[in-house]
Coordinates of C-alpha atoms in Angstrom, one line a residue:
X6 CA -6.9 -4.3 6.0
X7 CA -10.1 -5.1 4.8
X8 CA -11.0 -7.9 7.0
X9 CA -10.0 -5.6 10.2
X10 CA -12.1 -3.0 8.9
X11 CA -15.2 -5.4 9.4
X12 CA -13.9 -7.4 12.3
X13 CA -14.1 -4.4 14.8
X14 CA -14.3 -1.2 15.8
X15 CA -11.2 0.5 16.3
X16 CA -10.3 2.3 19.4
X17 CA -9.2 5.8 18.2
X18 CA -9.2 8.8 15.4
X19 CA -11.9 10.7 14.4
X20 CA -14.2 10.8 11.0
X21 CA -14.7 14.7 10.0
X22 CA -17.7 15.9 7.8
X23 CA -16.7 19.3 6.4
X24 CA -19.0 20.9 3.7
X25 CA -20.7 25.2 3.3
X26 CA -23.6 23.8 4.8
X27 CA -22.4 20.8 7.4
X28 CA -20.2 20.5 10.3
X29 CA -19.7 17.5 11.8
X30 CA -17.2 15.1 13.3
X31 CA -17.5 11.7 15.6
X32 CA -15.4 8.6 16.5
X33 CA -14.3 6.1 13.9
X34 CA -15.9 3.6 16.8
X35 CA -18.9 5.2 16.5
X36 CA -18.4 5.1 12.3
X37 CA -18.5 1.9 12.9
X38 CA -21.3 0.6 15.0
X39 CA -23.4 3.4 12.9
X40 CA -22.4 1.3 10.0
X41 CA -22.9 -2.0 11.5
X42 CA -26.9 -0.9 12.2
X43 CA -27.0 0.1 8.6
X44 CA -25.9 -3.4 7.2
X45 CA -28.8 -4.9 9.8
X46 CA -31.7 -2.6 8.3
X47 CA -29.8 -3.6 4.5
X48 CA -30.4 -7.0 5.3
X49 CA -33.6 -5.9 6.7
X50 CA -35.2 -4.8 3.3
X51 CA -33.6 -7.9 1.3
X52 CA -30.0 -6.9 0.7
X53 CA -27.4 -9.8 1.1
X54 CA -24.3 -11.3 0.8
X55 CA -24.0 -11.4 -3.0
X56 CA -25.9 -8.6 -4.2
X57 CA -24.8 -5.1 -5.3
X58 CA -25.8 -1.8 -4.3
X59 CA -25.1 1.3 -6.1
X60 CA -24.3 4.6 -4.4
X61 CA -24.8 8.0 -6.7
X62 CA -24.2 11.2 -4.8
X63 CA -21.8 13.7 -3.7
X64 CA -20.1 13.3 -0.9
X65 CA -21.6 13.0 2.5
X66 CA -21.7 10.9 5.9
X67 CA -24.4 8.4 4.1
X68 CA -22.2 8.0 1.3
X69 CA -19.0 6.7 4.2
X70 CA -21.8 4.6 6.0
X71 CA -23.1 2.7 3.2
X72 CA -19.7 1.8 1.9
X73 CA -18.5 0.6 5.5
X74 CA -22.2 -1.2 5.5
X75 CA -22.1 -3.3 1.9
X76 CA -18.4 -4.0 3.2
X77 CA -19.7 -5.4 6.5
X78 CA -22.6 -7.4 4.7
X79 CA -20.5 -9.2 1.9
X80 CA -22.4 -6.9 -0.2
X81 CA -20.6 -4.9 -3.5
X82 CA -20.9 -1.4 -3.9
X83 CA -21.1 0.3 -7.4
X84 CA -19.5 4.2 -6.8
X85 CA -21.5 6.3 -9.3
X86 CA -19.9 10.0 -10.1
X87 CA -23.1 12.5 -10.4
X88 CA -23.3 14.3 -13.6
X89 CA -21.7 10.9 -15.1
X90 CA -24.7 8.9 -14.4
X91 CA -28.5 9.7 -13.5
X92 CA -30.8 7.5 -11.1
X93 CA -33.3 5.4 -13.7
X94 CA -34.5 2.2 -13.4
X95 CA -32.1 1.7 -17.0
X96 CA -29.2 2.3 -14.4
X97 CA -30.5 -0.9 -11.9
X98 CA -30.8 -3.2 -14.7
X99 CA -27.5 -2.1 -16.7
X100 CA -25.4 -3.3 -13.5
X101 CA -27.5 -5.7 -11.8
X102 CA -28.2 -3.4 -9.0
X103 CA -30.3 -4.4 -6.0
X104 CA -31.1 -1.2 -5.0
X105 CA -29.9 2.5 -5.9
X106 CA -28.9 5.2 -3.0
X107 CA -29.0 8.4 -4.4
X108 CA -29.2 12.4 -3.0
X109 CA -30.9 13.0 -6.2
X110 CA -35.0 13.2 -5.9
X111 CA -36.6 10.3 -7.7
X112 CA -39.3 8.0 -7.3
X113 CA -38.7 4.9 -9.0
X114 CA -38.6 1.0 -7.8
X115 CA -35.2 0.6 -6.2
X116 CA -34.2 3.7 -5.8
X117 CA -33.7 5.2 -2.5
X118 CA -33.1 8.2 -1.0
X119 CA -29.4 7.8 0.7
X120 CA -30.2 10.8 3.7
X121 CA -32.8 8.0 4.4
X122 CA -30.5 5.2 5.5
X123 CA -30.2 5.7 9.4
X124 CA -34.0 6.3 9.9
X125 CA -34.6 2.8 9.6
X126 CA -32.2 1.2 11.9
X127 CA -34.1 1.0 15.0
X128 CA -36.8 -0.9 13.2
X129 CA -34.9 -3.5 11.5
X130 CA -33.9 -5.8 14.2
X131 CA -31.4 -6.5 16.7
X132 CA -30.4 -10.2 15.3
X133 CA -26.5 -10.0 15.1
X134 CA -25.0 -10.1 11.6
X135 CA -22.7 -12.9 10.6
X136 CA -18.8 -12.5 10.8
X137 CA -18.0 -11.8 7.1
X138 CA -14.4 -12.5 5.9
X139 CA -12.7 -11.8 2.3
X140 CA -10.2 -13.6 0.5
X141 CA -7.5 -11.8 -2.3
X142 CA -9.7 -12.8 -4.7
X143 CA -13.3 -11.2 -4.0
X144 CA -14.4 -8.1 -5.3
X145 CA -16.0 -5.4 -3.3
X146 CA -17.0 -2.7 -5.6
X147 CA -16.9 -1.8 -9.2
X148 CA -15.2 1.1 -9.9
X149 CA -15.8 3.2 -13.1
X150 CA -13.1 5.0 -15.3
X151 CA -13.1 8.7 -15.6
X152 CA -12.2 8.7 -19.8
X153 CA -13.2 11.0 -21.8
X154 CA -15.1 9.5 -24.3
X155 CA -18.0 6.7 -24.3
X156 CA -19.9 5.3 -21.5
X157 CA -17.8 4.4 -18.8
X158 CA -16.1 1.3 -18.3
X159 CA -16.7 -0.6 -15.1
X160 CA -14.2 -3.1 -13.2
X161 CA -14.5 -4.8 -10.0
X162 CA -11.5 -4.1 -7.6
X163 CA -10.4 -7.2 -5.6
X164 CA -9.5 -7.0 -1.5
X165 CA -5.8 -8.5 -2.2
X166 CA -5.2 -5.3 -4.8
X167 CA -6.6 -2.8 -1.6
X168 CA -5.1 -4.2 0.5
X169 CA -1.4 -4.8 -0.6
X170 CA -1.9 -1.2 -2.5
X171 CA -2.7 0.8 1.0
X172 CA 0.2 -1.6 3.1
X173 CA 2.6 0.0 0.2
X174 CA 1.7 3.7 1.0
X175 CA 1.5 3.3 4.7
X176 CA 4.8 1.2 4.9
X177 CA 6.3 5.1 3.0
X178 CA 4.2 7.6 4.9
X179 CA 3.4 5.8 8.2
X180 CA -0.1 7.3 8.4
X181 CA -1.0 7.2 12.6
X182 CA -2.9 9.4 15.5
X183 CA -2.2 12.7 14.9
X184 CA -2.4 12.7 11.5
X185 CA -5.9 13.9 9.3
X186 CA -5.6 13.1 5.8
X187 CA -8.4 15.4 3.8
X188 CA -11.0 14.0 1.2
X189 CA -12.2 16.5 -1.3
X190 CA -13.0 14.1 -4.6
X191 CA -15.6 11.9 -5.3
X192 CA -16.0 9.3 -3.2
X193 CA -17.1 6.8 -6.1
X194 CA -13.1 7.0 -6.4
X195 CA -11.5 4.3 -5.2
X196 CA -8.5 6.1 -4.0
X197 CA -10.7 8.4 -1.9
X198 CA -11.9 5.6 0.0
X199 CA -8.9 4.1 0.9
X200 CA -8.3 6.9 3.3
X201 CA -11.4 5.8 5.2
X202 CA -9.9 2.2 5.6
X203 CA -6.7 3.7 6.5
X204 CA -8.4 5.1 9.1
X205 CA -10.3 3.1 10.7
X206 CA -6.8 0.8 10.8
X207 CA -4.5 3.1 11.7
X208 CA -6.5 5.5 14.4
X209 CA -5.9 8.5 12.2
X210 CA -8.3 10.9 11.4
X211 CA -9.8 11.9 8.0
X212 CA -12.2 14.3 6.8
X213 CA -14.7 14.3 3.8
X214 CA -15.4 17.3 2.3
X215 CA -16.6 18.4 -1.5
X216 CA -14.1 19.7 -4.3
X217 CA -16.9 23.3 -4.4
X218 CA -16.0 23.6 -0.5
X219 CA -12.3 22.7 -0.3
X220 CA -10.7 26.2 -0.3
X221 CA -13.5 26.7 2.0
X222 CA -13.2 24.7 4.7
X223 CA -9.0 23.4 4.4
X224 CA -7.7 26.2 6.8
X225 CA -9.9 25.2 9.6
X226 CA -9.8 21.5 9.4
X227 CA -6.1 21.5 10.0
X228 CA -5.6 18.8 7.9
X229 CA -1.6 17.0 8.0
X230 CA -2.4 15.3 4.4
X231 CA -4.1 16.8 1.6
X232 CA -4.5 14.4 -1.6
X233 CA -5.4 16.2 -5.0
X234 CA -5.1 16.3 -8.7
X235 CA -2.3 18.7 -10.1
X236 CA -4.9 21.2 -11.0
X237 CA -6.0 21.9 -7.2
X238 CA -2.9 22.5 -6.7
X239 CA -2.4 25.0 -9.6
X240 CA -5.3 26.3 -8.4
X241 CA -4.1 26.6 -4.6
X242 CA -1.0 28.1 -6.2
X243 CA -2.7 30.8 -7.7
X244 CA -4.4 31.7 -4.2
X245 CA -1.2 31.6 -2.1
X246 CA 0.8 33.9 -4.8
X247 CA -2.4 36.2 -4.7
X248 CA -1.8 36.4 -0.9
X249 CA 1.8 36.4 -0.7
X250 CA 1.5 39.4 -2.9
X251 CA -1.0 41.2 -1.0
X252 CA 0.8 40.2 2.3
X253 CA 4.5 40.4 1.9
X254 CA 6.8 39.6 5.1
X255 CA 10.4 39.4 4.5
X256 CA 11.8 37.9 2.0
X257 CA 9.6 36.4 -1.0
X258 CA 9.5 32.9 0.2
X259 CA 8.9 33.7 3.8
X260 CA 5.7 35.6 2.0
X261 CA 4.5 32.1 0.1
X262 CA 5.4 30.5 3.1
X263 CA 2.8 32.3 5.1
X264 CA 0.2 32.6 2.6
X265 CA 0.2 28.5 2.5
X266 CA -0.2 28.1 5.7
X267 CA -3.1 30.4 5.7
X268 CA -4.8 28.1 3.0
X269 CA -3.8 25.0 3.9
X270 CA -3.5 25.4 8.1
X271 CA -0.7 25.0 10.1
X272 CA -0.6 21.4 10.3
X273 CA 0.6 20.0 6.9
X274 CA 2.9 17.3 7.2
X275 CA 3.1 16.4 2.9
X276 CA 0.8 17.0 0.0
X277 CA 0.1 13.9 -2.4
X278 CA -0.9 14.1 -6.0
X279 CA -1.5 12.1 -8.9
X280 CA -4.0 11.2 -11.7
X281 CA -2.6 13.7 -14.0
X282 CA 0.7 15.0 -14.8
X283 CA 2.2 17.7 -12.2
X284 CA 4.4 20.1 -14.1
X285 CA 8.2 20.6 -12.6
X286 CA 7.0 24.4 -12.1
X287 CA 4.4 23.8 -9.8
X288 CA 6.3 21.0 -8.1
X289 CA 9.2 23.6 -7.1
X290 CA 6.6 26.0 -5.9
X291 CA 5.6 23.8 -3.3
X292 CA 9.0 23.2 -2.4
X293 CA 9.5 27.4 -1.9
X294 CA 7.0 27.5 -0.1
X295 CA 7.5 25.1 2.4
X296 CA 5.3 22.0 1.5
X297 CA 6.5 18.9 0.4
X298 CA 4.8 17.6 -2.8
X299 CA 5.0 14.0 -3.7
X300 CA 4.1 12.7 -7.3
X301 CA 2.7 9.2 -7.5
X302 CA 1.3 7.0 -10.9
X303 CA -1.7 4.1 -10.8
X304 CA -4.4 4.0 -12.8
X305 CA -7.6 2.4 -12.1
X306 CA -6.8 -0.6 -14.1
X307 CA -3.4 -1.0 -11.1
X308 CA -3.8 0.7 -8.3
X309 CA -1.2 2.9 -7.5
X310 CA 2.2 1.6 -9.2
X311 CA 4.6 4.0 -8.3
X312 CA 5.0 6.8 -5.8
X313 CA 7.7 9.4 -4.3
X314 CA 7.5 9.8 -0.5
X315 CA 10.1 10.9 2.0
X316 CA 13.8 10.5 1.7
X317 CA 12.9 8.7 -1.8
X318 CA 11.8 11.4 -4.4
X319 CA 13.4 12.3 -7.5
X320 CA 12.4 15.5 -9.8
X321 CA 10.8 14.6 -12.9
X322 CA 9.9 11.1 -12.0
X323 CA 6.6 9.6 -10.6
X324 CA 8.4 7.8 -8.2
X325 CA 10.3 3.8 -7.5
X326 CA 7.6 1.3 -8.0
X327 CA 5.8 -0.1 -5.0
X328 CA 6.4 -3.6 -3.5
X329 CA 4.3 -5.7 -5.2
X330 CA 3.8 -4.4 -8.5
X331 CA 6.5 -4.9 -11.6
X332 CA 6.6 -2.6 -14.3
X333 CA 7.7 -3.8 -17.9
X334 CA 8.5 -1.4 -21.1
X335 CA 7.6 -2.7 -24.2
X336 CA 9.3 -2.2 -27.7
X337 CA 7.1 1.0 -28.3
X338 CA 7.9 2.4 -25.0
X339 CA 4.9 1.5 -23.4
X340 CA 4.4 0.3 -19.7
X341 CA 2.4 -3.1 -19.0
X342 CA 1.8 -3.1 -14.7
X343 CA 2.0 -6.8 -13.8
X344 CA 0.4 -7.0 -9.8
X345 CA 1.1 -9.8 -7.5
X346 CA -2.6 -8.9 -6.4
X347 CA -3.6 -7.8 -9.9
X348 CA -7.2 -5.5 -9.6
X349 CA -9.0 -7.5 -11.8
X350 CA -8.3 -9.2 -15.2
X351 CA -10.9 -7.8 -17.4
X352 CA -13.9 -5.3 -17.4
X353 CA -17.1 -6.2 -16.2
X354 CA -18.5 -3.8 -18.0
X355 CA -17.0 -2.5 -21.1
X356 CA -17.4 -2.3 -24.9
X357 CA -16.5 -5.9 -26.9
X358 CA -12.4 -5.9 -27.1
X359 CA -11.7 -3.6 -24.6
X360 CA -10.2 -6.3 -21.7
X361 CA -8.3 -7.7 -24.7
X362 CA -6.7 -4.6 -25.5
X363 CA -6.1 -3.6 -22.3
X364 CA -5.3 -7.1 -20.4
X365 CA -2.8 -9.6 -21.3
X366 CA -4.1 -13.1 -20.6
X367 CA -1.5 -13.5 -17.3
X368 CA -3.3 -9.7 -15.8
X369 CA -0.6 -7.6 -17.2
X370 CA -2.2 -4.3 -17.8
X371 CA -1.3 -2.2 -20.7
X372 CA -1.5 1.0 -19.8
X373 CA -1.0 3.2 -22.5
X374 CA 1.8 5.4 -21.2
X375 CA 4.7 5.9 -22.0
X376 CA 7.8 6.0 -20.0
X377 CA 11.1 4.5 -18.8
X378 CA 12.7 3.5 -15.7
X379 CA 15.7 4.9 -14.8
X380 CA 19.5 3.3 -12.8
X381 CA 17.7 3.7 -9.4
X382 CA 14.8 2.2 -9.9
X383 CA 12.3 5.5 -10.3
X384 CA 9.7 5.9 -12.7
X385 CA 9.2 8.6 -15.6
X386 CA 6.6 9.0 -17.2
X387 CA 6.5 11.0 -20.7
X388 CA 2.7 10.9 -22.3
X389 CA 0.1 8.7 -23.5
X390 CA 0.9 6.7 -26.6
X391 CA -2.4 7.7 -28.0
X392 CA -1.8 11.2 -27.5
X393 CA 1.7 11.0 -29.4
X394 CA 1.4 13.2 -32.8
X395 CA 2.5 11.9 -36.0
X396 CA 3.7 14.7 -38.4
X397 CA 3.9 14.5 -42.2
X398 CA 7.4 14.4 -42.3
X399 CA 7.1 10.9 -39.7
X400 CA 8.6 12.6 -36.9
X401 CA 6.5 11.4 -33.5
X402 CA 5.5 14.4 -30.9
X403 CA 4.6 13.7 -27.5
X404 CA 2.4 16.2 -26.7
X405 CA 2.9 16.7 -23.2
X406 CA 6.2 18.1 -23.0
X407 CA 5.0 20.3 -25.4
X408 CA 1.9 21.5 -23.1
X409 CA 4.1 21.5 -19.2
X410 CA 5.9 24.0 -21.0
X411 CA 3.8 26.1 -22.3
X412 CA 1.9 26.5 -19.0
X413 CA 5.4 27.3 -16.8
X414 CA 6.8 29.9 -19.4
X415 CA 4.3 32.3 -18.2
X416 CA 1.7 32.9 -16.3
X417 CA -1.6 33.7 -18.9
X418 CA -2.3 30.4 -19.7
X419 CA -3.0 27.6 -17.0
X420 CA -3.9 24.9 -19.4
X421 CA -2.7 24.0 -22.8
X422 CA -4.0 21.0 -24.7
X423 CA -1.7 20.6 -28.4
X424 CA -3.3 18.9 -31.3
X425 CA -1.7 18.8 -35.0
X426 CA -3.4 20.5 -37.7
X427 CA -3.5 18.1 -40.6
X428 CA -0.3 16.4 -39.6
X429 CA 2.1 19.7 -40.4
X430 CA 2.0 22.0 -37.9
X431 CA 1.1 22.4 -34.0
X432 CA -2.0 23.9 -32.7
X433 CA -3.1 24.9 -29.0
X434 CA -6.4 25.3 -27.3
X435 CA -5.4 27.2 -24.2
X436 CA -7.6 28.8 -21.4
X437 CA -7.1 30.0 -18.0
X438 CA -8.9 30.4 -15.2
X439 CA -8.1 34.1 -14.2
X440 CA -10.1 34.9 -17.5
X441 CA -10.0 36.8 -19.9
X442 CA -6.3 35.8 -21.1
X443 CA -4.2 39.0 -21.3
X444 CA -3.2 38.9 -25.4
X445 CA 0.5 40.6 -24.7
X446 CA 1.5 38.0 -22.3
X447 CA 0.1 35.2 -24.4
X448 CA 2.5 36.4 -26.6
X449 CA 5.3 36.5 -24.5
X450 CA 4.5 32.7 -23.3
X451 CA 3.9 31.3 -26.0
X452 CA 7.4 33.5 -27.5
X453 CA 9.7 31.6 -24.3
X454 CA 7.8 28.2 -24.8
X455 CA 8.7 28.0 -28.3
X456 CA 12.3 29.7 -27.2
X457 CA 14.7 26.5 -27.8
X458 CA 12.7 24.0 -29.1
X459 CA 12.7 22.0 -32.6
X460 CA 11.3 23.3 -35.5
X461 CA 8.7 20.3 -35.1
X462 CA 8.1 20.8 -31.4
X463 CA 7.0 25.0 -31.8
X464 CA 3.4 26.3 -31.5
X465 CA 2.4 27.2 -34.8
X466 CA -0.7 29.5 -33.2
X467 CA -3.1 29.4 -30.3
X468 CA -6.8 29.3 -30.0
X469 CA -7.9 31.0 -26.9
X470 CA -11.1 29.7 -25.3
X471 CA -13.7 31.8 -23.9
X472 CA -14.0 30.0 -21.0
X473 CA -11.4 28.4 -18.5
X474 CA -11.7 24.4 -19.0
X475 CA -14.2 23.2 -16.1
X476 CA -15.9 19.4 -15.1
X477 CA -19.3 21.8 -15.3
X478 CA -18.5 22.6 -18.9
X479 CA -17.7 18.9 -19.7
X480 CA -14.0 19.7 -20.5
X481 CA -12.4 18.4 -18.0
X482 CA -12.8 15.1 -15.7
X483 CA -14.2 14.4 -12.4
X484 CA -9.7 14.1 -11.8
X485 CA -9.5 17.5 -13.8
X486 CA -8.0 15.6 -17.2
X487 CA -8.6 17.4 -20.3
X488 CA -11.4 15.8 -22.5
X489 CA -8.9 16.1 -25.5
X490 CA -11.9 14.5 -27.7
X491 CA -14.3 16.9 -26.5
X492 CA -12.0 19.8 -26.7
X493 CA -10.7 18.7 -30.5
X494 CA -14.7 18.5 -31.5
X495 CA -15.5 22.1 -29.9
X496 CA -12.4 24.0 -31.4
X497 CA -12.0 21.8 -34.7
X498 CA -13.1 24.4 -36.5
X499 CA -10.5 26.9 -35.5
X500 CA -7.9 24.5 -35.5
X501 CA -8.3 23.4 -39.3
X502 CA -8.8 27.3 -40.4
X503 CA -4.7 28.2 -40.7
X504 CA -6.3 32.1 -40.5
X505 CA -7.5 31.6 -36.7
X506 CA -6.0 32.3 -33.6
X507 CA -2.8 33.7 -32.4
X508 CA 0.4 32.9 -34.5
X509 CA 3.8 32.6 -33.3
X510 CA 6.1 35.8 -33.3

């Protein structure tokens, strides 16, 4: 897929640009020849086969261009999230990058501005560029983890791991003309750009917009795909049941039915998410209201690994594992990813010992997870190992059980993240984002999540935060995770005092 992208330009679909302030939308051929004079004024200024570029900004036509540009060069790209890194000469030297493109005003050596890139085009030659051609093997970007903790770790992603990743997906979803699969998350993901290339492979349209503008613009792009983490979703929830209720026709799901295709447009053929854990709650919401939602596991370490698509989903699971990758359960419980086209085999950029802990010698990835296959082949997946609590009494917790449901046995609390006080009893930080958290109907969720469960597994008390957990407020990820580490160290107070909080009835 890789090597078409560069070979030529393809013959249909359509690239959209959809923010508040931009509307715009041309060919994928003319993506490409736009791209193809951006490589020429690259090499123009010294940029070649070999080097690396790095791109910081938020998402934009630029941002598509230089990608499709280093691609076409032989040149590797380094996807920077904003607010995650910041445009300083300590940035080029840290990973070895030729130049910088950034939307962020700076004036320093080597860093560029990246609305710059097509204004020198017609000056830097007409020469043709060399055919350029990639084996398994090469890498063409390093990709950065979203964690929680620590300075991100960096690992170059090989064109065989791409490429057998996106043949998986489109030999379950069949992605063609017609279709328009929407971009809203940072294009320094991976995963986000591997709609472009599916594109500009399979004639179908896309279109890039921002995670601030999504609700925005969604309605009028008609998109038939929409990829997002489960908390857009619970999010998108929130505004269809807000409209449903203010709109009702017929019965109650004819109401939800309506109101989602007034958010998400008329078009929607399935919704894809991933990256975080989708609760069963919101997953059968979709399904009332008309919109098939399928669940899918990778991380950045694998690619995807396992995915539900049509005529092949199972509740509860994260889907059969692709074609291509093996997944093995070790005594603990936890999953190792072996990859016929593995993504890499260590970090290039990482603390000492974290390829060793994370890589087996043979690529295996550790992920960390913990899970189990089941008869048929599909994946579950119950928690991360690290986040498993270990009470005084030895008994193990896994924590996020305990949180999916919390947040489906009501409605006044959207997000729940469980520590252990002192390894004896549970505690949750919980916020929502309909703030401030009504205090009678915290009771009454966290009464019918405790309703049934183990003495062990019941919510001692819950600390209410003031405000809903946000990727502004440094709580959440740039995938909507929550920072448990940075949450723990801003409520550790509260959660040691027994005295704070709300108890359990």
């Amino acid at each position: 897929m890789i090597n078409a992208v560069v070979a030529a330009a393809p013959a249909g679909g359509s690239i959209h640009i959809a923010t508040l302030s931009v509307r715009l939308s041309i060919s994928l051929r003319e993506l490409s020849e736009r791209a193809e004079r951006v490589a020429v004024s690259l090499r123009a200024i010294g940029i070649g086969p070999g080097d690396r570029i790095g791109i910081l900004s938020a998402n934009r036509l630029e941002w598509v261009l230089l990608d499709l540009a280093a691609l076409r060069l032989g040149v590797q790209t380094a996807g920077l999230e904003p607010g995650k890194f910041e445009p300083d000469t300590e940035l080029l030297a840290r990973y070895d990058l030729k130049a910088l493109f950034t939307d962020i005003p700076v004036d320093l050596p080597g860093i560029l501005p990246i609305g710059d890139i097509e204004k020198c085009t017609e000056s830097a030659g007409s020469e043709p560029l060399p055919p350029v051609r990639y084996a398994p093997e090469d890498i063409t970007t390093v990709k950065f983890t979203s964690g929680s903790t620590g300075v991100p770790k960096g690992l170059g992603a090989t064109v065989g791991s791409i490429d057998s990743s996106l043949a998986a997906v489109q030999q379950m979803f069949e992605h063609g003309p017609g279709d328009n699969l929407l971009v809203f998350l940072p294009l320094s993901i991976l995963q986000q750009r591997y709609w472009i290339y599916s594109a500009l492979t399979h004639g179908h349209d896309v279109t890039i917009c921002t995670y601030t503008s999504v609700f925005a613009v969604m309605a009028s792009v008609r998109p038939t795909v929409v990829m997002g983490v489960p908390a857009f979703f619970d999010a998108a929830r929130r505004e269809i049941e807000l409209s449903a209720a203010q709109n009702p026709a017929g019965t109650a799901n004819a109401a939800l039915r309506a109101a989602a295709a007034q958010l998400f447009g008329p078009r929607i053929r399935y919704l894809w998410t991933g990256s975080a854990p989708a609760s069963p709650a919101l997953l059968d919401f979709y399904a009332a209201a008309g919109l098939p939602i399928f669940e899918g596991y990778g991380l950045n370490e694998t690619c995807i690994v396992a995915k539900n698509g049509p005529g092949a989903a199972r509740a509860g699971s994260v889907g059969r594992v692709l074609p291509g990758k093996e997944v093995l359960i070790d005594s603990a419980g936890v999953l190792r990813v072996r990859s016929a086209y593995p993504v890499s085999r260590r970090y290039l950029y990482a603390e000492p010992g974290a390829s060793e802990r994370v890589f087996d010698d043979d690529g295996t990835v550790v992920t960390g997870d913990l899970g189990y296959l089941d008869d048929d082949g599909y994946l579950y997946i119950l928690g991360r190992a690290d986040d498993t609590i270990v009470l005084d009494n030895g008994r193990k917790i896994v924590v996020r059980a305990i949180e999916e449901r919390f947040t489906s046995a009501g409605t006044a609390v959207t997000t729940c993240v469980v520590f252990a006080r002192a390894h004896t009893e549970l505690v949750a930080v919980v916020a929502s984002d309909g703030m401030p958290i009504d205090r009678t109907a915290l009771v009454a969720q966290l009464r019918a999540a405790n309703l049934g469960a183990s003495r062990d597994e019941r919510i001692a008390r819950v600390i209410v935060a003031a405000e809903p957990f946000t990727i502004d407020n440094g709580l959440l990820t740039s995938q909507y995770k929550p920072r448990r580490q940075r949450i723990r160290a801003r409520f550790e107070s509260a959660l040691m005092d027994p005295e704070e909080g709300i108890h359990a009835p």
